[in-house]
GROMACS .gro file of C-alpha atoms in nm:
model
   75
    1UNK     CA    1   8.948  14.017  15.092
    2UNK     CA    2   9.261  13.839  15.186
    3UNK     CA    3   9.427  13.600  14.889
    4UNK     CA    4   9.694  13.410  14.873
    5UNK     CA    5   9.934  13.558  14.562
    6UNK     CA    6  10.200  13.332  14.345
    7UNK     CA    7  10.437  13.491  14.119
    8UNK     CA    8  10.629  13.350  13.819
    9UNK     CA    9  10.920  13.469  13.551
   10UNK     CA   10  11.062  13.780  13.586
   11UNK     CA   11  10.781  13.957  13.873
   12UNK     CA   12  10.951  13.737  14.104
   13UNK     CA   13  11.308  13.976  14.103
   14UNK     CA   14  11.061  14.272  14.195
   15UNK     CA   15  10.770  14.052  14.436
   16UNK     CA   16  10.817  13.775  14.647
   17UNK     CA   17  10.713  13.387  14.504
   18UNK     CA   18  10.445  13.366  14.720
   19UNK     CA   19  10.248  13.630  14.966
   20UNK     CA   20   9.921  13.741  15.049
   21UNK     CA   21   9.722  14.071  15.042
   22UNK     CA   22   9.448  14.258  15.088
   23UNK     CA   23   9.225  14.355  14.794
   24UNK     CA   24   8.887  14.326  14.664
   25UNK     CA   25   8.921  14.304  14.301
   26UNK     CA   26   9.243  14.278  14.064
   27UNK     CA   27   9.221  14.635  13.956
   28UNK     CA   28   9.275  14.738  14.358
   29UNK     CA   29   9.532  14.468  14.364
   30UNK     CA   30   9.770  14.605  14.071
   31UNK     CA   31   9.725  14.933  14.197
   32UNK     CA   32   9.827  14.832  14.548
   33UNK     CA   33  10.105  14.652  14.419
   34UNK     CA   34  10.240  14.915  14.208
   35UNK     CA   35  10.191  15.186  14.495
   36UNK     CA   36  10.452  14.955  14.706
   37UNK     CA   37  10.644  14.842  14.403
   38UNK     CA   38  10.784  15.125  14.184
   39UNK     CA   39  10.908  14.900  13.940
   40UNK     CA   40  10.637  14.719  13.841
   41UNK     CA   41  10.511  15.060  13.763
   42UNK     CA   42  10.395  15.038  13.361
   43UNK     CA   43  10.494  14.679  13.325
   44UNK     CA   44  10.240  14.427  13.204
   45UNK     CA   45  10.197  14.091  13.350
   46UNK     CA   46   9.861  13.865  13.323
   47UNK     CA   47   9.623  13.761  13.603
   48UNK     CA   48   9.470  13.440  13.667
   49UNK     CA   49   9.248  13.353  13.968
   50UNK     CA   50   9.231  12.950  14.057
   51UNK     CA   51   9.411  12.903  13.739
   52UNK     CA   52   9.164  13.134  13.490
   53UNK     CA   53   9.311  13.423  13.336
   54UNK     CA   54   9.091  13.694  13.378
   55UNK     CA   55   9.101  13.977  13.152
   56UNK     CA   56   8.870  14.244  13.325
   57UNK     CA   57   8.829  14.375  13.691
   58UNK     CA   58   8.745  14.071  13.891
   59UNK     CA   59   8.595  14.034  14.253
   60UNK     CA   60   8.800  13.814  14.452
   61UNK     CA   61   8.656  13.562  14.668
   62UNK     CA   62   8.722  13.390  14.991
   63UNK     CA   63   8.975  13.118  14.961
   64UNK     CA   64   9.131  13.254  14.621
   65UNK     CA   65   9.460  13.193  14.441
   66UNK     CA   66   9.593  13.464  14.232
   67UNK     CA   67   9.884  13.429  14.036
   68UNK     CA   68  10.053  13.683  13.816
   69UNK     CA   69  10.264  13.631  13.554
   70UNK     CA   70  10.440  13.803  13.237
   71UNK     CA   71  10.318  13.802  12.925
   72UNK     CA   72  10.364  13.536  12.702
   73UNK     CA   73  10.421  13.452  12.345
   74UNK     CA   74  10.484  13.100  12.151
   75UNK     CA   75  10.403  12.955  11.879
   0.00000   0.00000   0.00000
């Protein structure tokens, strides 16, 4: 499946802003992206599809926005 991927904080000195790829689930997606991208090798960073954070391997559908972004902490 082909989505469109944004990227925010610090992901976006290692990916570019916006891109797409090919993938069929998030767990083939951070695996792809850390096969072509060394550095994000061991880093964490969260997923949301259309703006939900998943938390567990997700099937990506047609039309799909995935952004990834680091972790985050307030308060």
């Amino acid at each position: 499946m082909k989505v469109k991927i944004l990227t925010f904080g610090s992901l976006t000195e290692v990916l570019e802003r916006e891109f797409y790829a090919e993938a069929p689930d998030t767990s083939r997606l951070v695996a792809l992206l850390t096969s072509k991208h060394a550095a994000l090798d061991g880093r964490k960073f969260l997923i949301a599809i259309n703006d939900t954070i998943v938390k567990e391997n997700t099937m990506f559908k047609a039309n799909d926005v995935v952004a990834l972004m680091p972790p985050y902490s307030g308060g």
